[in-house]
CSV table of C-alpha atoms in Angstrom, one decimal:
chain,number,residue,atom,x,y,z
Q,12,UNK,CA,-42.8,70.4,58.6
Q,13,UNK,CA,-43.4,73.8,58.6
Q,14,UNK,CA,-45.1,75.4,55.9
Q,15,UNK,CA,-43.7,78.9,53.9
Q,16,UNK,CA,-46.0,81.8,54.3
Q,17,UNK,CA,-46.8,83.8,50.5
Q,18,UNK,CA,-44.4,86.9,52.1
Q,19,UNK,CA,-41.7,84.6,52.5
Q,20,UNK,CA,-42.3,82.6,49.4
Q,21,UNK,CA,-42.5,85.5,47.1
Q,22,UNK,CA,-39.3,87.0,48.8
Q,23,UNK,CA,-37.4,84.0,48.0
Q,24,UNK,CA,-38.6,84.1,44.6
Q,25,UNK,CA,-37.3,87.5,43.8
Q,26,UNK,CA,-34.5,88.2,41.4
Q,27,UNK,CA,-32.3,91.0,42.4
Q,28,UNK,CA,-30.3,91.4,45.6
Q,29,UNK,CA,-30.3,94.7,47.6
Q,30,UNK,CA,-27.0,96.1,49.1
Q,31,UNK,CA,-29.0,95.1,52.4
Q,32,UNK,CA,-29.2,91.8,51.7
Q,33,UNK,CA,-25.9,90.9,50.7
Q,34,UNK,CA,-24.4,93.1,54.0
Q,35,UNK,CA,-26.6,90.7,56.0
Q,36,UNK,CA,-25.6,87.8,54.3
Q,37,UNK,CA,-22.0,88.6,54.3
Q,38,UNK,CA,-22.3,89.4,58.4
Q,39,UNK,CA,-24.3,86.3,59.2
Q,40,UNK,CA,-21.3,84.1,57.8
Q,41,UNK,CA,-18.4,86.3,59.4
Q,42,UNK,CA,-19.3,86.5,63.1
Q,43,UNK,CA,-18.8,83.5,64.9
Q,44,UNK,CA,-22.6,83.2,66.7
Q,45,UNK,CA,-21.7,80.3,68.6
Q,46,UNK,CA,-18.8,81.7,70.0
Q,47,UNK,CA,-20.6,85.0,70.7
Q,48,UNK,CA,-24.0,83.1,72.3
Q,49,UNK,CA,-22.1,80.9,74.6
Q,50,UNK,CA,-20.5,84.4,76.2
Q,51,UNK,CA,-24.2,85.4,76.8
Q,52,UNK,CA,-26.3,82.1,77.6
Q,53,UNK,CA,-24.9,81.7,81.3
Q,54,UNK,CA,-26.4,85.4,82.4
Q,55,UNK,CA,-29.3,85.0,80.2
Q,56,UNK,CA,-32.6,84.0,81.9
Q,57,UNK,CA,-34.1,80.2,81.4
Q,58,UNK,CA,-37.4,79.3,80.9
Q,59,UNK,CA,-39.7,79.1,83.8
Q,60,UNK,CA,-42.9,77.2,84.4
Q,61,UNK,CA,-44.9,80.7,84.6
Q,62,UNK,CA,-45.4,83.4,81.8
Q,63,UNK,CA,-44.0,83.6,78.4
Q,64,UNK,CA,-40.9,81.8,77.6
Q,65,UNK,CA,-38.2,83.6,76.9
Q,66,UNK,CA,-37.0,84.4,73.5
Q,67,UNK,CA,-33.7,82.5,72.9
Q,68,UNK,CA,-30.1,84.0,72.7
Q,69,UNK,CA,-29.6,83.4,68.7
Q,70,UNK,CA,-32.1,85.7,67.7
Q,71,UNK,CA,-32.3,88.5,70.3
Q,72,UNK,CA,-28.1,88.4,69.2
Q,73,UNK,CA,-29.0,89.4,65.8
Q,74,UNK,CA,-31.7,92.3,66.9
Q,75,UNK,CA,-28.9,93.9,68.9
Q,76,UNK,CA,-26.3,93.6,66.6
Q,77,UNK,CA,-29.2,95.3,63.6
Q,78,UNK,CA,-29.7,97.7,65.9
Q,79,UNK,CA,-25.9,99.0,66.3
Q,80,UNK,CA,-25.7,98.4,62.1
Q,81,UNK,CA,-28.5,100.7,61.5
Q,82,UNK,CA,-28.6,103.0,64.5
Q,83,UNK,CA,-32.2,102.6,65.5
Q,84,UNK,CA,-34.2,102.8,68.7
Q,85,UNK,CA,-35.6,99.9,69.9
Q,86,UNK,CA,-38.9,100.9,68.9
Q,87,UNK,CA,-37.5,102.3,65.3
Q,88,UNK,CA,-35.9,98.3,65.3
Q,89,UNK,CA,-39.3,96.7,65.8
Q,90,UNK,CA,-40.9,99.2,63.2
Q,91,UNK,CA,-38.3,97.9,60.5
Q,92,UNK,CA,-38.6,94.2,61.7
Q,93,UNK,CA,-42.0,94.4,60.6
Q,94,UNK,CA,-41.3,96.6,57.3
Q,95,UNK,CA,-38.1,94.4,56.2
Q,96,UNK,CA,-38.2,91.3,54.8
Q,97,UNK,CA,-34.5,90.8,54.3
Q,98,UNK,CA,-33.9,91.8,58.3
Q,99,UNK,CA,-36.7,89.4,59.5
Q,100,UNK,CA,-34.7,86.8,57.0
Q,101,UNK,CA,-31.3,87.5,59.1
Q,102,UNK,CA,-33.1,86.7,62.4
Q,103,UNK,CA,-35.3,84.0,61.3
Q,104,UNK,CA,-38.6,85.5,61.9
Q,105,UNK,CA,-41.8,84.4,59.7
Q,106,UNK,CA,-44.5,86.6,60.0
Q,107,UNK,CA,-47.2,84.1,58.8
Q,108,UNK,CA,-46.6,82.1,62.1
Q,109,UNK,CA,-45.1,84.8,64.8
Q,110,UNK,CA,-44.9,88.2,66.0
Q,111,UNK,CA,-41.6,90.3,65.8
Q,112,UNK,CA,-40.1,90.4,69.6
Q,113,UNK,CA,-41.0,94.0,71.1
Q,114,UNK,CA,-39.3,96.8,71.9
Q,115,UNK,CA,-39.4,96.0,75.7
Q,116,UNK,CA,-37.2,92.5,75.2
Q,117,UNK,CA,-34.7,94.0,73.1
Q,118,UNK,CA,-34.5,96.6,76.1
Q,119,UNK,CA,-34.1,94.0,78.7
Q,120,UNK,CA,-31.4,92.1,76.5
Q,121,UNK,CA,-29.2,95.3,76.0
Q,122,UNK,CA,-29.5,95.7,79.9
Q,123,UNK,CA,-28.2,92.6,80.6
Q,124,UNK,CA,-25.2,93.0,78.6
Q,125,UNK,CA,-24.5,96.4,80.1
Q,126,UNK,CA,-24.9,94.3,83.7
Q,127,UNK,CA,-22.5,92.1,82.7
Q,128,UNK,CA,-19.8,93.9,80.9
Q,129,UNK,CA,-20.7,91.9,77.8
Q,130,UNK,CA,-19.8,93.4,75.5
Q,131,UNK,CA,-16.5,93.5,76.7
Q,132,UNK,CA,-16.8,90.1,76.4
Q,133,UNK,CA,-17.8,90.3,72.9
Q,134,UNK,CA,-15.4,92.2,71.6
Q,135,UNK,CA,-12.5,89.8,73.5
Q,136,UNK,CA,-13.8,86.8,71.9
Q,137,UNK,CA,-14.3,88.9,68.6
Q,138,UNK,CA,-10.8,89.6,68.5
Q,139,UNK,CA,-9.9,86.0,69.6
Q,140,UNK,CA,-11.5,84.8,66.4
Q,141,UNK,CA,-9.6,87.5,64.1
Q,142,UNK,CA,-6.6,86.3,65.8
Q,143,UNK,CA,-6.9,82.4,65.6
Q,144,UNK,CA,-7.4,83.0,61.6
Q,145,UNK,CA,-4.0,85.4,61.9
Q,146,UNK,CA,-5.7,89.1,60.9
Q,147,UNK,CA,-4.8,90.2,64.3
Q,148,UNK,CA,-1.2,91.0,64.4
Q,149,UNK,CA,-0.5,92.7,67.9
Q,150,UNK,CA,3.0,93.9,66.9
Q,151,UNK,CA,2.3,97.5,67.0
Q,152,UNK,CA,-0.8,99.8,68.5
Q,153,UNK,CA,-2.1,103.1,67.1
Q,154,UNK,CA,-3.5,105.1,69.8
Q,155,UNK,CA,-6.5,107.5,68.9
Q,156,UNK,CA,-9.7,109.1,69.9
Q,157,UNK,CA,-13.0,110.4,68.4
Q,158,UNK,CA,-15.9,112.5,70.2
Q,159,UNK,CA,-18.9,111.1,69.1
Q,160,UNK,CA,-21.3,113.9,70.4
Q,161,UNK,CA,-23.9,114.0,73.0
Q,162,UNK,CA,-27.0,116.2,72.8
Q,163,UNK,CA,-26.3,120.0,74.5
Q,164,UNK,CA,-30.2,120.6,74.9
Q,165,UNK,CA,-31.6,121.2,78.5
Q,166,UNK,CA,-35.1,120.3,77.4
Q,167,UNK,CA,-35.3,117.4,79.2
Q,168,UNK,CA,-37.0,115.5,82.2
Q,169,UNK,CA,-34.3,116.7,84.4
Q,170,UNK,CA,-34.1,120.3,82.5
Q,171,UNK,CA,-29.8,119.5,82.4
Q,172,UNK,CA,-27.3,117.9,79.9
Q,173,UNK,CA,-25.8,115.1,80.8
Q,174,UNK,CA,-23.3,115.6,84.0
Q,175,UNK,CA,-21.2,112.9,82.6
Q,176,UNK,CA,-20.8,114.8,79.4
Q,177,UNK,CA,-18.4,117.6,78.7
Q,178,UNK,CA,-17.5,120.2,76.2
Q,179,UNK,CA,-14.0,120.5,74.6
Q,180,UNK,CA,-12.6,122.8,72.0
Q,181,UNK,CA,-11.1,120.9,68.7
Q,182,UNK,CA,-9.7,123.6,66.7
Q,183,UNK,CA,-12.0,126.1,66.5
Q,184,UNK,CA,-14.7,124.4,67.5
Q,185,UNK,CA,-16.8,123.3,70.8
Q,186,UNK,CA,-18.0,119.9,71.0
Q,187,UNK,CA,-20.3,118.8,73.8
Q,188,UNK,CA,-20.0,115.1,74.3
Q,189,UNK,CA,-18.0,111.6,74.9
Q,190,UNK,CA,-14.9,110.9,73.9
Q,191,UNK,CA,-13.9,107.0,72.8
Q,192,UNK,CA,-10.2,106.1,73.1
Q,193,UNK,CA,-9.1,103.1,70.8
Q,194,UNK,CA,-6.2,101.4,70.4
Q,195,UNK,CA,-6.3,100.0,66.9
Q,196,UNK,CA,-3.7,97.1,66.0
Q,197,UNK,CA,-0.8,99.1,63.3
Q,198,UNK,CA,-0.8,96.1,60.8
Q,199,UNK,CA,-4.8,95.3,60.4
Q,200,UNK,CA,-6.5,98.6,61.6
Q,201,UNK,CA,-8.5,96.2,63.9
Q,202,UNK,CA,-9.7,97.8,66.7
Q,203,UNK,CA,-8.3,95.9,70.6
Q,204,UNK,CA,-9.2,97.9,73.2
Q,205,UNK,CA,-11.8,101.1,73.6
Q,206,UNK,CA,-11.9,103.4,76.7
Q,207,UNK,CA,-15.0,105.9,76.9
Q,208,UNK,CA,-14.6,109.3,79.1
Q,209,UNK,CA,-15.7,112.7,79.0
Q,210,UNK,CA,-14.9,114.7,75.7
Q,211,UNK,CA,-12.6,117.3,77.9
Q,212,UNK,CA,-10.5,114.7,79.0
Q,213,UNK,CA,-6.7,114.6,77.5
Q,214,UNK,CA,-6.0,111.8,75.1
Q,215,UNK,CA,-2.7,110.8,76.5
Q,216,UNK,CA,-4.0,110.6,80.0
Q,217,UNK,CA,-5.7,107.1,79.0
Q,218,UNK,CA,-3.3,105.8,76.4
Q,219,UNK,CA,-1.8,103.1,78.7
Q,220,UNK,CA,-5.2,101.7,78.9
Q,221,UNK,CA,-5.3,101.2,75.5
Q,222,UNK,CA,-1.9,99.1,75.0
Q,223,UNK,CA,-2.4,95.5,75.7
Q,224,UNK,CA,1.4,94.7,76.7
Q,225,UNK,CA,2.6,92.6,73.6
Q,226,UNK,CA,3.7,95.4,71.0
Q,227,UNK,CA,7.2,96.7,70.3
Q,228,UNK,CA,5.3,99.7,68.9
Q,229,UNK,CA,3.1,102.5,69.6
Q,230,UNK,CA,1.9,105.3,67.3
Q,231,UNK,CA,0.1,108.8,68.3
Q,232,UNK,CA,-0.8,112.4,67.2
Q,233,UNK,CA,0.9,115.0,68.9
Q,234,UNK,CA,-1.6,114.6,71.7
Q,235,UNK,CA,0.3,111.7,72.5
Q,236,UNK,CA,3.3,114.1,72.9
Q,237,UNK,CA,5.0,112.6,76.7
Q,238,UNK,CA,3.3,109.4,76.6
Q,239,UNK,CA,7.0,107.8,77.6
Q,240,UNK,CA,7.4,109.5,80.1
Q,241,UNK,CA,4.6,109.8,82.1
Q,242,UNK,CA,3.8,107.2,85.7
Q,243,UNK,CA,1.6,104.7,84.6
Q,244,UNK,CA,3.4,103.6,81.7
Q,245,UNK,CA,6.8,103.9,83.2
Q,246,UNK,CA,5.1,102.0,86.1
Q,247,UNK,CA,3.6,99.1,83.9
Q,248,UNK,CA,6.9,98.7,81.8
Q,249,UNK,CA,9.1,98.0,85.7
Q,250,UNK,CA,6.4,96.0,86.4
Q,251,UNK,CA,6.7,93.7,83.3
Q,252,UNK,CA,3.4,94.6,81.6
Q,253,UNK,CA,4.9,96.6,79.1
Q,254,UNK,CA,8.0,96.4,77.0
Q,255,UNK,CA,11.3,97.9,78.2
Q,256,UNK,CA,12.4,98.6,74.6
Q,257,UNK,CA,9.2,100.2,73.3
Q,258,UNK,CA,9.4,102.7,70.4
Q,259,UNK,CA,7.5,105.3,70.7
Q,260,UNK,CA,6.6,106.9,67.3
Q,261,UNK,CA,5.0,109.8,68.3
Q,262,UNK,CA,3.8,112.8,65.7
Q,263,UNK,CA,6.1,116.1,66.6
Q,264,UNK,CA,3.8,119.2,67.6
Q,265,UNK,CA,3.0,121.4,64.4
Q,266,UNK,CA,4.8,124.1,65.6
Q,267,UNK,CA,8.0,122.7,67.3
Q,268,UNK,CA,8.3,121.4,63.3
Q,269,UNK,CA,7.4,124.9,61.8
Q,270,UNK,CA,9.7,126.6,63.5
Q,271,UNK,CA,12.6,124.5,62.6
Q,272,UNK,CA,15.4,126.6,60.2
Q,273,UNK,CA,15.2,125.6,56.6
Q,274,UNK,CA,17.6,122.9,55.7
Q,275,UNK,CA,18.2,119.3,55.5
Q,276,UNK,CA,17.5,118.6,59.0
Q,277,UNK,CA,14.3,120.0,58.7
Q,278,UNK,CA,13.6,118.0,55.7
Q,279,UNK,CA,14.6,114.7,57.2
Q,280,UNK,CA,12.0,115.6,60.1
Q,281,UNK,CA,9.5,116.3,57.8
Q,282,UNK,CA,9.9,112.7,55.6
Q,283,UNK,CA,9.7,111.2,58.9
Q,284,UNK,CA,6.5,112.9,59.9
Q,285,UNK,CA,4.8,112.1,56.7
Q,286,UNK,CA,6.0,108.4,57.2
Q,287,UNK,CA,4.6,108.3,61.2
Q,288,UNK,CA,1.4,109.8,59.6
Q,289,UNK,CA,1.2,107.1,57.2
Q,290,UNK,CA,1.0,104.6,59.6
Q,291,UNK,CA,-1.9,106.3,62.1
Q,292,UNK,CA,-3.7,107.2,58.6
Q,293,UNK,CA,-4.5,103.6,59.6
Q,294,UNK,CA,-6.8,104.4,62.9
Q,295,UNK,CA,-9.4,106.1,61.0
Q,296,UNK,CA,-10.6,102.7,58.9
Q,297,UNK,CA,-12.8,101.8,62.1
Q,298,UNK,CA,-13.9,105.6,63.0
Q,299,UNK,CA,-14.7,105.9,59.2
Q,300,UNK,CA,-16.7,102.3,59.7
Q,301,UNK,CA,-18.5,103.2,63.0
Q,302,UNK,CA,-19.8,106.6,62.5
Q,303,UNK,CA,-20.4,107.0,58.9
Q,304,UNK,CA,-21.7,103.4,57.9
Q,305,UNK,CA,-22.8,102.1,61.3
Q,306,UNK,CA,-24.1,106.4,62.1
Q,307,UNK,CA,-22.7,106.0,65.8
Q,308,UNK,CA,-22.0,109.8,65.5
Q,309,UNK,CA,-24.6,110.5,68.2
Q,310,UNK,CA,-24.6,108.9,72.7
Q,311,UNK,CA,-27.7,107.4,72.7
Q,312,UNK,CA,-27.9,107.1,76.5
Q,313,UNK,CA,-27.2,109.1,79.4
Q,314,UNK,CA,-24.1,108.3,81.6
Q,315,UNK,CA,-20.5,106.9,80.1
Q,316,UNK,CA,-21.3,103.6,81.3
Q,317,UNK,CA,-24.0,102.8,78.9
Q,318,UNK,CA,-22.5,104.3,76.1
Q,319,UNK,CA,-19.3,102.9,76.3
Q,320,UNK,CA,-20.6,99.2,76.3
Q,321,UNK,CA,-22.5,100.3,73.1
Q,322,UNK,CA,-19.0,101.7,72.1
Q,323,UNK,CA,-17.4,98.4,72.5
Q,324,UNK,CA,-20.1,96.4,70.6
Q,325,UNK,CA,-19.5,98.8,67.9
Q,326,UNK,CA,-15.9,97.8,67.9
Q,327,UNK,CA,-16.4,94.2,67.7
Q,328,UNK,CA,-19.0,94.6,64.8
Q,329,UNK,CA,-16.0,96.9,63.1
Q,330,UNK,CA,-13.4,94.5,63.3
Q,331,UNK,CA,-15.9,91.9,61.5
Q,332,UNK,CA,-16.8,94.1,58.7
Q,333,UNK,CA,-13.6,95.3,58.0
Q,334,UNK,CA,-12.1,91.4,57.6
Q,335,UNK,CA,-15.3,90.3,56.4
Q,336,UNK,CA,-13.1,90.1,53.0
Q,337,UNK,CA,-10.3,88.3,54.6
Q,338,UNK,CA,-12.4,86.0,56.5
Q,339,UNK,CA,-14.8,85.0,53.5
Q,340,UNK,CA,-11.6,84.4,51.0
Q,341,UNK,CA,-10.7,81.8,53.8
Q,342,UNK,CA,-13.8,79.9,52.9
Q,343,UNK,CA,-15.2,80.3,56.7
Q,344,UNK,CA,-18.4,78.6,56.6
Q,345,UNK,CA,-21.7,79.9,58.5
Q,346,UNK,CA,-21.3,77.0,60.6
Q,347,UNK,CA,-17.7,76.9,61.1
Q,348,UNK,CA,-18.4,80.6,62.6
């Protein structure tokens, strides 16, 4: 039997629960680990007869997913390992008989999912779950996007920005960055599907990536303005990968509005407006979630490639926090997860 060390024995003891702690302890019962471990554990590398065994899939799981949560480098992760009590708790680390798992390991890991397109994986399965326990609808799709920004600075290595990385103009402002395209289910404000490009790439031009074939309805800002009638979608509705019958709910351009005459015409257009924006108001639930609470407001990488898998892990953690109600009033059990 293993014994307690004093840290841990003192932290049990204490009386009051941070807002840490019970976010922790609310994840660690929502997202289904085994589920989530099995996606990893064929790509993952087994222990060999020579060197240091490798740290199992469980916990290096949980220091990926803290690290999207709180937006830290994965030295700034090891720092707070060994300055949090209530993070070593989620991962299961005892300082009185181990060390925390460097910086290096948690590189290697996120590499591997990146190889792999894991975290495509992740949010699939993610969404699997939502849907098994019915808070995944898939009737209708809001299509959206959101620049999270990359740094303009040349003082770099290569004395460059990134090449991958462009600059567009949102209202009167330049932004220098990436641009993630969701498509966020109209009934749950769940996010499905998430597309990463350039910031100076048009919103509409990837909005048939985003639709996954099974909803009668699709929502849009005005940037969306076309979306019917343009090749690919027209293409993957003869084809039979879209619906034939598809309404597209698209916001009217400010202007063509504006300039309508006075009347009741007018009118009518603008009720409908305010009821089509009602509905997308839905889309920024997971934005809100991802760069405000989670602080993805910033690429932490260089290339789309990388950031977009972070993107997507980001998603999946989303879509958990915002059922995490829904799934815990189910009675879901940390091992039924």
């Amino acid at each position: 039997m293993k014994q307690t060390s004093f840290a841990t024995a003192e932290y049990a003891g204490k009386k009051r629960q941070t807002r840490r702690e019970r976010f922790l302890a609310e994840m660690n019962v929502v997202v289904p680990w085994a589920r989530l471990e099995a996606l990893i554990e064929p790509h993952y590398p087994k222990s060999g007869k020579v060197g240091r065994p490798p740290i199992g899939v469980p916990r290096m799981l949980r220091m990926y997913f803290l690290q999207q949560w709180y937006t830290l480098a994965d030295e700034a992760l090891e720092d707070a390992l060994y300055d949090s009590q209530a993070m070593r708790e989620f991962i299961g680390i005892d300082l009185g008989r181990e060390n925390v798992p460097d910086a290096t390991t948690l590189l290697k890991f996120r590499r591997l999912l990146e190889q792999h397109d894991l975290t495509s994986a992740i949010l699939a399965e993610v969404n699997a779950h939502l849907t098994e326990r019915g808070l995944l609808m898939r009737q209708g799709t809001v299509v959206d996007a959101t620049i999270i920004a990359a740094p303009s600075s040349t003082k770099n290595e290569d004395g460059k920005r990134d090449p991958e990385m462009h600059q567009t103009k949102k209202g009167n402002q330049w932004h220098f960055g990436m641009k993630m395209h969701s498509g966020v289910d109209a009934e749950s404000g769940l996010i499905h599907s998430v597309v990463c490009t350039a910031a100076n790439e048009a919103d509409v031009a990837h909005a048939h990536e985003l639709l996954h074939g099974q909803e009668s309805q699709v929502h849009g800002d005005s940037g969306y303005t076309g979306i019917q009638r343009r090749d690919e979608i027209t293409t993957a509705q003869e084809e039979g990968r879209l619906r034939q019958d598809m309404d597209w709910r698209i916001a009217m351009k400010r202007g063509q509005l504006k300039a309508m005459p006075e009347g009741p015409a007018k009118a009518m257009h603008e009720w409908f407006e305010r009821r089509k924006a009602q509905v997308r108001a839905i889309v920024e639930h997971p934005f809100h979630v991802i760069k405000n609470l989670f602080g993805y407001r910033k690429v932490s990488y260089r290339g789309i490639s990388k950031n977009e898998a972070r993107a997507k892990a980001h998603a999946a953690l989303a879509n958990l926090y915002i059922a995490r109600r829904r799934l815990l009033a189910q009675g879901l059990s940390a091992s039924a997860a």
